[in-house]
Structure formats: structure tokens, C-alpha cells
Amino acid sequence: MKDISQITLRSGAVLPVVGLGTGNIGSRVRKPGGSREEVHTAINAALECGYRHIDTATLYQNEEMIGEVLHEWLSSGKVKREELFITTKLPNNGNRKEDVTKFLKKSLEKLQLSYVDLYLIHCPVGTKSDDDEVAYPLDSDGAVILDMTTDLLALWSAMEEQVDAGRAKDIGLSNFNSQQIEKIMKVARIPPAILQVEVHAYLLQRPLRALCQRHNITVCGFMPLGAPHRAKETDEFPLLLNHPVVTEIAGRINVTPAQVLLCHLLQHDIVVIPKSANPQRIKKNCQVFHFELTPEDMAALDALDRGAESRVSNLLYYKGITRHPEFPYHLPF
């Protein structure tokens, strides 16, 4: 199998193609008060078994806890800063040109770093919040308080300034659709290095990936296992980890269903950031370079794709969000 353990981005930065997703691990979003122990255990386990790519975001409310572990590893000499690839993201309530620097500086302070390797616009939808820690503020009716003036082109200019200032090595997009990407590409002085979107065997994002390939934008897939903690299982569409096609391949080649699903995406040149707080699963999820799926296996897994209807992270759990002019999922891709 060809060496797919890392790729080189447009900037020359080296990106490990398997990273640890940390969405809501230890955060107050998922657990009141958060859990330092949960985050520390997950990050330590990941670093100990070889992960060097860690993905977080202001929204996840765990940057500070991740930063504590990174500081301990860096200060003790167990890892060098240049060996790490750390991603964080601008929250929705920071989607204004004048707020980008403030939010990135806050993230760097929490992470105890002088720069991040990648800074993403987390979502094209802007919100208005009186509290910097609340990305999705709600009104008295429970609807998201939207900033209807979001200017993605001005926002991208502010993202470029973060590279100029040395606070981010690369910049990119998350949850953007094809039209929004094209708009950015027409004005970008520093093109997006990464598009991070939901990708798994049920949602292969073929047209969006083809667009990114034309623009030399690397695709990073979140929820690469189909989000078993959130997806709705039916008789017709079981959880991907339980799908007979996946389990048959896993049993035949003596790997886990998760490893099959991750390898499937890697062989499509998609970077993956599976989320887990379980040390055993974290270790298994990065052990995907010792086997290769056959063309027949790839075709069988490709045939599971059912398009946008399988999207788990559709943002519709935020009441009223579709009213925003930059809501990304009005388009098929």
C-alpha cells in the first residue's frame, strides 16, 4: 500500500491524514461543567500511540484542557512543536472581519501555543452573541440569533491576515457549500488549504470533492464513521459500523469495522478525524496503514452512498438557522 500516513499541503506544511477529532469531548456543551480528566485521557492516549494531528474548535469548549496536555508534552520535550498539527476554528459569533484576530488570540492563549497549524471558519452562518463563549445564542423563542450581515469575502480577508501575522500557518473552511467555496476562490490571496465537511460511506460528497480537487483544496472528513452516537438507524440504513457490507469486509481481513470505514476514505485521499475519548478506540483508529481494501471492497463501500439525505450534521437542530443567507445546505453540494 502506498504511504498515505501524511500529505503535504499547498503551503508546504505536512498534515498527518489521521487526526483525533475532539468535538465536544469534555465540553460543557455535552456535559455540564466539562471533564478535564476525559480530555486529558483522550489527548494523552492519542499522543502516546502516535497521533500528531489534533482537531478542536472554540465551539467545543475544550481548547484550554487540550492546551494543558500539549504544554506538558512540549515543555517536557516528549514532542516538538513542529511535529504537531493543531487545528482550531473560528466560532459563528466571530464571523466578522473585525473579530477574527480576537478569537484566534483567545484560542492560542487557551491552547498555550504561539500559532496553530490550521485555522478554519467553522461555519458560514454568522450569529450575534453578548458572550464570546456562546456561538449559537438563542432568543426567547429558542431560535438562533443570526447576524444577517455576514460577509464571507471580508471574513476571508481577515483569515488571511492571521497567516500574515504568524498566528496560523494555513487557513481553510468548514461546512461551506460549492458556491461559497467558489466565491472565496475568486478573491483569495491565500487560497483555502482545507475544506472540512461531513464525509462517510453514506455521504461521499463526490461533487464537492471534485470541486476541491480542481482548486487543490484538501478534503478533511469529520464524522467518518457515520456519527454512530447521533445517526438514526433504520432497517434499510443501519449504522455504518453495523452494516453487513462493512462487517463482512472487517471479518474477512481481520480488522474492525471502524478501520474499514477509515481506510475506505483514506484510499479516496480524504483526511479523517475520527472522534473518540476511549483510549482503545483511539489506538485502533490510527492503525489503518497495514492493510489495503481491494477494488471490489472499495466499490462495495462506494455503493453505500445515499447522498445528502444521510447528512447527520445538517445544522437543523438550531431553530431558525435556515433563514440565514449563508445557510449552506440549501444547495445539494
Short mmCIF file of N, CA, C and O in Angstrom, two decimals, residues 53-181:
data_model
loop_
_atom_site.label_atom_id
_atom_site.label_comp_id
_atom_site.label_asym_id
_atom_site.label_seq_id
_atom_site.Cartn_x
_atom_site.Cartn_y
_atom_site.Cartn_z
N HIS A 53 -1.85 14.92 14.89
CA HIS A 53 -2.85 15.81 14.32
C HIS A 53 -4.04 15.83 15.28
O HIS A 53 -4.71 14.82 15.47
N ILE A 54 -4.29 16.99 15.90
CA ILE A 54 -5.38 17.16 16.85
C ILE A 54 -6.30 18.25 16.33
O ILE A 54 -5.86 19.35 15.99
N ASP A 55 -7.60 17.95 16.28
CA ASP A 55 -8.59 18.90 15.76
C ASP A 55 -9.52 19.34 16.89
O ASP A 55 -10.15 18.51 17.55
N THR A 56 -9.61 20.68 17.10
CA THR A 56 -10.51 21.22 18.10
C THR A 56 -11.20 22.45 17.52
O THR A 56 -11.09 22.74 16.33
N ALA A 57 -11.91 23.18 18.38
CA ALA A 57 -12.62 24.39 17.95
C ALA A 57 -13.05 25.16 19.18
O ALA A 57 -13.26 24.58 20.25
N THR A 58 -13.21 26.46 19.02
CA THR A 58 -13.76 27.27 20.11
C THR A 58 -15.11 26.70 20.55
O THR A 58 -15.41 26.62 21.75
N LEU A 59 -15.93 26.29 19.59
CA LEU A 59 -17.26 25.76 19.88
C LEU A 59 -17.22 24.57 20.83
O LEU A 59 -18.13 24.38 21.63
N TYR A 60 -16.16 23.77 20.78
CA TYR A 60 -16.11 22.54 21.57
C TYR A 60 -15.84 22.81 23.06
O TYR A 60 -16.00 21.91 23.88
N GLN A 61 -15.36 24.00 23.37
CA GLN A 61 -15.10 24.40 24.76
C GLN A 61 -14.11 23.48 25.47
O GLN A 61 -14.21 23.25 26.68
N ASN A 62 -13.14 22.96 24.72
CA ASN A 62 -12.12 22.11 25.34
C ASN A 62 -10.70 22.54 24.99
O ASN A 62 -9.74 21.82 25.29
N GLU A 63 -10.55 23.70 24.36
CA GLU A 63 -9.21 24.15 23.96
C GLU A 63 -8.28 24.27 25.16
O GLU A 63 -7.10 23.90 25.09
N GLU A 64 -8.79 24.81 26.25
CA GLU A 64 -7.96 25.02 27.43
C GLU A 64 -7.43 23.70 27.97
O GLU A 64 -6.26 23.56 28.33
N MET A 65 -8.29 22.68 28.01
CA MET A 65 -7.89 21.37 28.53
C MET A 65 -6.91 20.68 27.59
O MET A 65 -5.96 20.03 28.03
N ILE A 66 -7.14 20.83 26.29
CA ILE A 66 -6.19 20.29 25.31
C ILE A 66 -4.85 20.99 25.45
O ILE A 66 -3.78 20.37 25.42
N GLY A 67 -4.90 22.31 25.63
CA GLY A 67 -3.67 23.09 25.80
C GLY A 67 -2.85 22.65 26.99
O GLY A 67 -1.61 22.68 26.95
N GLU A 68 -3.50 22.23 28.06
CA GLU A 68 -2.77 21.76 29.24
C GLU A 68 -1.94 20.52 28.91
O GLU A 68 -0.78 20.41 29.33
N VAL A 69 -2.53 19.61 28.14
CA VAL A 69 -1.79 18.40 27.77
C VAL A 69 -0.67 18.73 26.78
O VAL A 69 0.46 18.23 26.91
N LEU A 70 -0.98 19.56 25.79
CA LEU A 70 0.05 19.94 24.82
C LEU A 70 1.24 20.61 25.51
O LEU A 70 2.40 20.33 25.20
N HIS A 71 0.94 21.50 26.46
CA HIS A 71 2.01 22.19 27.18
C HIS A 71 2.90 21.20 27.93
O HIS A 71 4.13 21.33 27.93
N GLU A 72 2.27 20.22 28.54
CA GLU A 72 3.04 19.23 29.31
C GLU A 72 3.97 18.42 28.39
O GLU A 72 5.13 18.21 28.69
N TRP A 73 3.45 18.02 27.23
CA TRP A 73 4.26 17.25 26.29
C TRP A 73 5.36 18.11 25.68
O TRP A 73 6.50 17.64 25.51
N LEU A 74 5.05 19.34 25.35
CA LEU A 74 6.05 20.22 24.73
C LEU A 74 7.11 20.64 25.73
O LEU A 74 8.31 20.64 25.42
N SER A 75 6.70 21.02 26.93
CA SER A 75 7.67 21.51 27.92
C SER A 75 8.58 20.40 28.43
O SER A 75 9.72 20.66 28.81
N SER A 76 8.08 19.16 28.40
CA SER A 76 8.90 18.04 28.86
C SER A 76 9.81 17.50 27.76
O SER A 76 10.66 16.64 28.02
N GLY A 77 9.60 17.97 26.54
CA GLY A 77 10.42 17.51 25.42
C GLY A 77 9.96 16.21 24.81
O GLY A 77 10.65 15.64 23.95
N LYS A 78 8.78 15.72 25.22
CA LYS A 78 8.29 14.46 24.66
C LYS A 78 7.87 14.61 23.19
O LYS A 78 7.80 13.62 22.46
N VAL A 79 7.60 15.82 22.78
CA VAL A 79 7.27 16.09 21.39
C VAL A 79 7.74 17.50 21.06
O VAL A 79 7.81 18.37 21.94
N LYS A 80 8.09 17.73 19.80
CA LYS A 80 8.48 19.06 19.34
C LYS A 80 7.29 19.73 18.68
O LYS A 80 6.46 19.07 18.06
N ARG A 81 7.24 21.06 18.79
CA ARG A 81 6.09 21.78 18.22
C ARG A 81 5.94 21.50 16.73
O ARG A 81 4.81 21.34 16.23
N GLU A 82 7.05 21.43 16.00
CA GLU A 82 6.96 21.23 14.56
C GLU A 82 6.47 19.82 14.19
O GLU A 82 6.12 19.56 13.03
N GLU A 83 6.41 18.91 15.16
CA GLU A 83 5.89 17.58 14.90
C GLU A 83 4.36 17.52 15.01
O GLU A 83 3.75 16.54 14.57
N LEU A 84 3.78 18.56 15.57
CA LEU A 84 2.34 18.58 15.79
C LEU A 84 1.61 19.34 14.69
O LEU A 84 2.16 20.28 14.11
N PHE A 85 0.38 18.95 14.44
CA PHE A 85 -0.50 19.70 13.55
C PHE A 85 -1.79 19.95 14.32
O PHE A 85 -2.60 19.05 14.53
N ILE A 86 -1.97 21.20 14.75
CA ILE A 86 -3.09 21.56 15.60
C ILE A 86 -4.06 22.45 14.82
O ILE A 86 -3.66 23.49 14.28
N THR A 87 -5.30 22.02 14.77
CA THR A 87 -6.36 22.77 14.10
C THR A 87 -7.36 23.31 15.13
O THR A 87 -7.75 22.57 16.04
N THR A 88 -7.76 24.56 14.97
CA THR A 88 -8.91 25.07 15.70
C THR A 88 -9.74 25.93 14.75
O THR A 88 -9.36 26.13 13.60
N LYS A 89 -10.87 26.43 15.27
CA LYS A 89 -11.84 27.04 14.35
C LYS A 89 -12.48 28.30 14.94
O LYS A 89 -12.71 28.37 16.16
N LEU A 90 -12.78 29.24 14.06
CA LEU A 90 -13.48 30.46 14.40
C LEU A 90 -14.95 30.14 14.64
O LEU A 90 -15.60 29.53 13.79
N PRO A 91 -15.52 30.57 15.77
CA PRO A 91 -16.93 30.27 16.03
C PRO A 91 -17.86 31.18 15.23
O PRO A 91 -17.46 32.24 14.74
N ASN A 92 -19.11 30.78 15.14
CA ASN A 92 -20.10 31.54 14.37
C ASN A 92 -20.24 32.98 14.85
O ASN A 92 -20.44 33.89 14.05
N ASN A 93 -20.13 33.20 16.16
CA ASN A 93 -20.26 34.55 16.69
C ASN A 93 -19.01 35.39 16.47
O ASN A 93 -18.96 36.55 16.85
N GLY A 94 -18.02 34.82 15.79
CA GLY A 94 -16.84 35.58 15.40
C GLY A 94 -16.76 35.81 13.90
O GLY A 94 -15.73 36.24 13.39
N ASN A 95 -17.85 35.53 13.18
CA ASN A 95 -17.86 35.62 11.72
C ASN A 95 -18.00 37.06 11.22
O ASN A 95 -18.86 37.40 10.42
N ARG A 96 -17.11 37.90 11.73
CA ARG A 96 -16.99 39.28 11.27
C ARG A 96 -15.52 39.62 11.15
O ARG A 96 -14.71 39.20 11.98
N LYS A 97 -15.19 40.38 10.14
CA LYS A 97 -13.79 40.71 9.85
C LYS A 97 -13.06 41.24 11.08
O LYS A 97 -11.93 40.85 11.37
N GLU A 98 -13.74 42.10 11.84
CA GLU A 98 -13.09 42.77 12.97
C GLU A 98 -12.92 41.85 14.18
O GLU A 98 -12.22 42.22 15.15
N ASP A 99 -13.53 40.66 14.18
CA ASP A 99 -13.47 39.78 15.35
C ASP A 99 -12.52 38.60 15.21
O ASP A 99 -12.26 37.89 16.19
N VAL A 100 -12.00 38.37 14.03
CA VAL A 100 -11.21 37.16 13.80
C VAL A 100 -9.95 37.14 14.66
O VAL A 100 -9.64 36.13 15.31
N THR A 101 -9.22 38.24 14.68
CA THR A 101 -7.98 38.29 15.46
C THR A 101 -8.25 38.02 16.93
O THR A 101 -7.53 37.26 17.59
N LYS A 102 -9.30 38.63 17.47
CA LYS A 102 -9.64 38.45 18.89
C LYS A 102 -9.89 36.98 19.21
O LYS A 102 -9.35 36.45 20.20
N PHE A 103 -10.66 36.32 18.37
CA PHE A 103 -11.00 34.93 18.66
C PHE A 103 -9.80 33.99 18.49
O PHE A 103 -9.63 33.05 19.28
N LEU A 104 -8.97 34.23 17.49
CA LEU A 104 -7.80 33.37 17.35
C LEU A 104 -6.82 33.58 18.50
O LEU A 104 -6.25 32.62 19.03
N LYS A 105 -6.64 34.81 18.92
CA LYS A 105 -5.75 35.07 20.06
C LYS A 105 -6.26 34.36 21.32
O LYS A 105 -5.47 33.81 22.10
N LYS A 106 -7.58 34.36 21.51
CA LYS A 106 -8.14 33.64 22.66
C LYS A 106 -7.87 32.15 22.56
O LYS A 106 -7.53 31.49 23.55
N SER A 107 -8.01 31.59 21.36
CA SER A 107 -7.74 30.16 21.17
C SER A 107 -6.27 29.85 21.44
O SER A 107 -5.95 28.85 22.09
N LEU A 108 -5.38 30.68 20.95
CA LEU A 108 -3.96 30.45 21.18
C LEU A 108 -3.61 30.51 22.66
O LEU A 108 -2.79 29.71 23.15
N GLU A 109 -4.23 31.43 23.36
CA GLU A 109 -3.99 31.52 24.81
C GLU A 109 -4.44 30.25 25.51
O GLU A 109 -3.73 29.70 26.37
N LYS A 110 -5.61 29.75 25.15
CA LYS A 110 -6.12 28.53 25.77
C LYS A 110 -5.26 27.32 25.41
O LYS A 110 -5.01 26.45 26.25
N LEU A 111 -4.83 27.25 24.16
CA LEU A 111 -4.02 26.12 23.70
C LEU A 111 -2.56 26.22 24.15
O LEU A 111 -1.78 25.26 23.98
N GLN A 112 -2.19 27.38 24.68
CA GLN A 112 -0.81 27.65 25.11
C GLN A 112 0.17 27.48 23.94
O GLN A 112 1.24 26.90 24.07
N LEU A 113 -0.23 28.03 22.79
CA LEU A 113 0.58 27.97 21.58
C LEU A 113 0.77 29.37 21.01
O LEU A 113 -0.06 30.25 21.23
N SER A 114 1.84 29.55 20.25
CA SER A 114 2.05 30.85 19.59
C SER A 114 1.42 30.88 18.21
O SER A 114 1.24 31.95 17.63
N TYR A 115 1.09 29.70 17.67
CA TYR A 115 0.40 29.62 16.37
C TYR A 115 -0.34 28.30 16.30
O TYR A 115 -0.04 27.34 17.02
N VAL A 116 -1.35 28.24 15.43
CA VAL A 116 -1.98 26.96 15.07
C VAL A 116 -1.56 26.62 13.64
O VAL A 116 -1.23 27.50 12.85
N ASP A 117 -1.57 25.35 13.34
CA ASP A 117 -1.20 24.91 12.00
C ASP A 117 -2.32 25.16 11.00
O ASP A 117 -2.06 25.38 9.82
N LEU A 118 -3.56 25.16 11.50
CA LEU A 118 -4.70 25.38 10.61
C LEU A 118 -5.80 26.09 11.39
O LEU A 118 -6.16 25.67 12.50
N TYR A 119 -6.33 27.17 10.80
CA TYR A 119 -7.47 27.88 11.37
C TYR A 119 -8.59 27.87 10.35
O TYR A 119 -8.40 28.27 9.20
N LEU A 120 -9.75 27.39 10.78
CA LEU A 120 -10.90 27.24 9.88
C LEU A 120 -12.03 28.18 10.27
O LEU A 120 -12.25 28.42 11.46
N ILE A 121 -12.76 28.66 9.28
CA ILE A 121 -14.08 29.25 9.55
C ILE A 121 -15.00 28.06 9.79
O ILE A 121 -15.23 27.25 8.89
N HIS A 122 -15.52 27.96 11.00
CA HIS A 122 -16.23 26.73 11.38
C HIS A 122 -17.53 26.55 10.60
O HIS A 122 -17.93 25.42 10.29
N CYS A 123 -18.19 27.66 10.28
CA CYS A 123 -19.48 27.58 9.59
C CYS A 123 -19.73 28.93 8.92
O CYS A 123 -19.38 29.97 9.49
N PRO A 124 -20.31 28.96 7.73
CA PRO A 124 -20.53 30.24 7.05
C PRO A 124 -21.64 31.09 7.66
O PRO A 124 -21.77 32.27 7.33
N VAL A 125 -22.44 30.52 8.55
CA VAL A 125 -23.54 31.25 9.19
C VAL A 125 -23.00 32.08 10.35
O VAL A 125 -22.37 31.55 11.25
N GLY A 126 -23.27 33.38 10.34
CA GLY A 126 -22.85 34.25 11.43
C GLY A 126 -23.96 34.44 12.45
O GLY A 126 -25.14 34.46 12.11
N THR A 127 -23.55 34.59 13.73
CA THR A 127 -24.52 34.83 14.80
C THR A 127 -24.08 36.05 15.61
O THR A 127 -22.94 36.50 15.53
N LYS A 128 -25.02 36.56 16.42
CA LYS A 128 -24.75 37.69 17.31
C LYS A 128 -24.87 37.20 18.74
O LYS A 128 -25.89 36.66 19.14
N SER A 129 -23.81 37.43 19.52
CA SER A 129 -23.81 36.95 20.89
C SER A 129 -23.15 37.96 21.81
O SER A 129 -22.14 38.58 21.44
N ASP A 130 -23.71 38.13 23.00
CA ASP A 130 -23.11 39.00 24.01
C ASP A 130 -22.02 38.29 24.79
O ASP A 130 -21.29 38.91 25.55
N ASP A 131 -21.92 36.99 24.61
CA ASP A 131 -20.95 36.16 25.33
C ASP A 131 -20.06 35.47 24.32
O ASP A 131 -20.54 34.68 23.49
N ASP A 132 -18.77 35.76 24.35
CA ASP A 132 -17.84 35.16 23.38
C ASP A 132 -17.84 33.65 23.42
O ASP A 132 -17.46 32.99 22.44
N GLU A 133 -18.26 33.06 24.54
CA GLU A 133 -18.24 31.61 24.68
C GLU A 133 -19.50 30.94 24.11
O GLU A 133 -19.60 29.72 24.11
N VAL A 134 -20.46 31.74 23.65
CA VAL A 134 -21.71 31.17 23.15
C VAL A 134 -21.80 31.42 21.65
O VAL A 134 -22.12 32.52 21.19
N ALA A 135 -21.53 30.39 20.86
CA ALA A 135 -21.51 30.54 19.40
C ALA A 135 -22.90 30.58 18.81
O ALA A 135 -23.12 31.16 17.74
N TYR A 136 -23.86 29.92 19.47
CA TYR A 136 -25.23 29.86 18.98
C TYR A 136 -26.18 30.44 20.04
O TYR A 136 -26.89 29.69 20.72
N PRO A 137 -26.20 31.76 20.18
CA PRO A 137 -27.10 32.38 21.16
C PRO A 137 -28.55 32.22 20.73
O PRO A 137 -28.86 32.20 19.54
N LEU A 138 -29.44 32.10 21.72
CA LEU A 138 -30.86 31.87 21.42
C LEU A 138 -31.71 33.03 21.93
O LEU A 138 -31.41 33.63 22.98
N ASP A 139 -32.77 33.32 21.19
CA ASP A 139 -33.71 34.34 21.65
C ASP A 139 -34.76 33.70 22.56
O ASP A 139 -34.68 32.49 22.88
N SER A 140 -35.75 34.48 22.98
CA SER A 140 -36.75 33.98 23.93
C SER A 140 -37.60 32.85 23.37
O SER A 140 -38.22 32.09 24.13
N ASP A 141 -37.62 32.71 22.05
CA ASP A 141 -38.37 31.62 21.41
C ASP A 141 -37.50 30.39 21.13
O ASP A 141 -37.97 29.42 20.53
N GLY A 142 -36.22 30.46 21.53
CA GLY A 142 -35.33 29.33 21.30
C GLY A 142 -34.70 29.30 19.92
O GLY A 142 -34.08 28.31 19.54
N ALA A 143 -34.87 30.38 19.16
CA ALA A 143 -34.26 30.46 17.82
C ALA A 143 -32.88 31.10 17.91
O ALA A 143 -32.62 31.95 18.77
N VAL A 144 -32.02 30.70 17.00
CA VAL A 144 -30.67 31.26 16.96
C VAL A 144 -30.74 32.74 16.58
O VAL A 144 -31.47 33.13 15.67
N ILE A 145 -29.95 33.56 17.30
CA ILE A 145 -29.87 34.98 16.99
C ILE A 145 -28.84 35.16 15.88
O ILE A 145 -27.64 35.03 16.09
N LEU A 146 -29.32 35.40 14.68
CA LEU A 146 -28.46 35.41 13.50
C LEU A 146 -27.93 36.81 13.20
O LEU A 146 -28.59 37.81 13.46
N ASP A 147 -26.73 36.84 12.65
CA ASP A 147 -26.18 38.08 12.08
C ASP A 147 -26.38 37.98 10.58
O ASP A 147 -25.64 37.30 9.88
N MET A 148 -27.39 38.67 10.09
CA MET A 148 -27.77 38.56 8.68
C MET A 148 -26.82 39.32 7.76
O MET A 148 -26.98 39.29 6.54
N THR A 149 -25.82 39.99 8.32
CA THR A 149 -24.88 40.79 7.51
C THR A 149 -23.57 40.07 7.24
O THR A 149 -22.62 40.69 6.76
N THR A 150 -23.49 38.78 7.53
CA THR A 150 -22.25 38.03 7.33
C THR A 150 -21.68 38.27 5.93
O THR A 150 -22.36 38.07 4.93
N ASP A 151 -20.41 38.67 5.88
CA ASP A 151 -19.71 38.95 4.62
C ASP A 151 -18.53 37.98 4.52
O ASP A 151 -17.48 38.20 5.13
N LEU A 152 -18.72 36.90 3.79
CA LEU A 152 -17.69 35.86 3.73
C LEU A 152 -16.39 36.34 3.09
O LEU A 152 -15.31 35.88 3.47
N LEU A 153 -16.49 37.26 2.14
CA LEU A 153 -15.28 37.74 1.47
C LEU A 153 -14.44 38.60 2.41
O LEU A 153 -13.21 38.47 2.47
N ALA A 154 -15.10 39.48 3.16
CA ALA A 154 -14.38 40.27 4.15
C ALA A 154 -13.81 39.37 5.24
O ALA A 154 -12.69 39.59 5.74
N LEU A 155 -14.57 38.35 5.61
CA LEU A 155 -14.13 37.41 6.63
C LEU A 155 -12.88 36.66 6.18
O LEU A 155 -11.93 36.48 6.95
N TRP A 156 -12.87 36.27 4.91
CA TRP A 156 -11.69 35.56 4.41
C TRP A 156 -10.46 36.46 4.41
O TRP A 156 -9.35 36.02 4.72
N SER A 157 -10.63 37.73 4.10
CA SER A 157 -9.52 38.67 4.15
C SER A 157 -8.92 38.71 5.56
O SER A 157 -7.69 38.75 5.73
N ALA A 158 -9.78 38.68 6.57
CA ALA A 158 -9.29 38.68 7.95
C ALA A 158 -8.59 37.37 8.29
O ALA A 158 -7.63 37.35 9.08
N MET A 159 -9.04 36.28 7.71
CA MET A 159 -8.35 35.00 7.90
C MET A 159 -6.95 35.05 7.30
O MET A 159 -5.97 34.57 7.90
N GLU A 160 -6.82 35.65 6.13
CA GLU A 160 -5.50 35.80 5.51
C GLU A 160 -4.56 36.61 6.39
O GLU A 160 -3.35 36.34 6.44
N GLU A 161 -5.10 37.59 7.08
CA GLU A 161 -4.28 38.41 7.98
C GLU A 161 -3.69 37.59 9.11
O GLU A 161 -2.62 37.92 9.64
N GLN A 162 -4.36 36.51 9.49
CA GLN A 162 -3.82 35.65 10.55
C GLN A 162 -2.57 34.91 10.08
O GLN A 162 -1.64 34.69 10.86
N VAL A 163 -2.54 34.54 8.81
CA VAL A 163 -1.34 33.94 8.24
C VAL A 163 -0.22 34.97 8.18
O VAL A 163 0.93 34.71 8.55
N ASP A 164 -0.56 36.16 7.72
CA ASP A 164 0.43 37.24 7.62
C ASP A 164 1.06 37.52 8.99
O ASP A 164 2.27 37.80 9.09
N ALA A 165 0.25 37.46 10.04
CA ALA A 165 0.73 37.77 11.38
C ALA A 165 1.42 36.60 12.07
O ALA A 165 1.96 36.76 13.17
N GLY A 166 1.41 35.42 11.44
CA GLY A 166 2.07 34.25 12.00
C GLY A 166 1.26 33.51 13.04
O GLY A 166 1.78 32.61 13.71
N ARG A 167 -0.01 33.86 13.18
CA ARG A 167 -0.85 33.17 14.16
C ARG A 167 -1.42 31.86 13.61
O ARG A 167 -1.87 31.01 14.38
N ALA A 168 -1.44 31.70 12.29
CA ALA A 168 -1.90 30.47 11.65
C ALA A 168 -1.00 30.16 10.47
O ALA A 168 -0.67 31.07 9.69
N LYS A 169 -0.60 28.92 10.33
CA LYS A 169 0.24 28.52 9.20
C LYS A 169 -0.60 28.35 7.94
O LYS A 169 -0.17 28.69 6.83
N ASP A 170 -1.79 27.80 8.10
CA ASP A 170 -2.73 27.61 6.99
C ASP A 170 -4.12 27.99 7.46
O ASP A 170 -4.42 27.99 8.66
N ILE A 171 -4.99 28.29 6.49
CA ILE A 171 -6.38 28.63 6.79
C ILE A 171 -7.29 27.83 5.87
O ILE A 171 -6.88 27.36 4.82
N GLY A 172 -8.55 27.68 6.30
CA GLY A 172 -9.46 26.90 5.49
C GLY A 172 -10.90 27.11 5.89
O GLY A 172 -11.23 28.02 6.64
N LEU A 173 -11.75 26.23 5.39
CA LEU A 173 -13.20 26.36 5.52
C LEU A 173 -13.78 25.07 6.10
O LEU A 173 -13.22 23.99 5.95
N SER A 174 -14.94 25.22 6.71
CA SER A 174 -15.67 24.06 7.22
C SER A 174 -17.16 24.28 6.99
O SER A 174 -17.68 25.39 7.22
N ASN A 175 -17.84 23.26 6.51
CA ASN A 175 -19.29 23.31 6.27
C ASN A 175 -19.69 24.34 5.20
O ASN A 175 -20.82 24.83 5.22
N PHE A 176 -18.82 24.63 4.27
CA PHE A 176 -19.13 25.53 3.16
C PHE A 176 -19.64 24.73 1.97
O PHE A 176 -19.19 23.59 1.74
N ASN A 177 -20.55 25.31 1.20
CA ASN A 177 -21.03 24.64 0.00
C ASN A 177 -20.22 25.09 -1.22
O ASN A 177 -19.32 25.93 -1.13
N SER A 178 -20.55 24.53 -2.37
CA SER A 178 -19.76 24.77 -3.58
C SER A 178 -19.76 26.24 -4.00
O SER A 178 -18.72 26.78 -4.39
N GLN A 179 -20.91 26.91 -3.93
CA GLN A 179 -20.97 28.31 -4.32
C GLN A 179 -20.14 29.19 -3.40
O GLN A 179 -19.46 30.12 -3.84
N GLN A 180 -20.17 28.88 -2.11
CA GLN A 180 -19.39 29.67 -1.16
C GLN A 180 -17.90 29.46 -1.37
O GLN A 180 -17.11 30.42 -1.27
N ILE A 181 -17.51 28.25 -1.69
CA ILE A 181 -16.09 27.98 -1.98
C ILE A 181 -15.64 28.75 -3.22
O ILE A 181 -14.57 29.36 -3.23
#
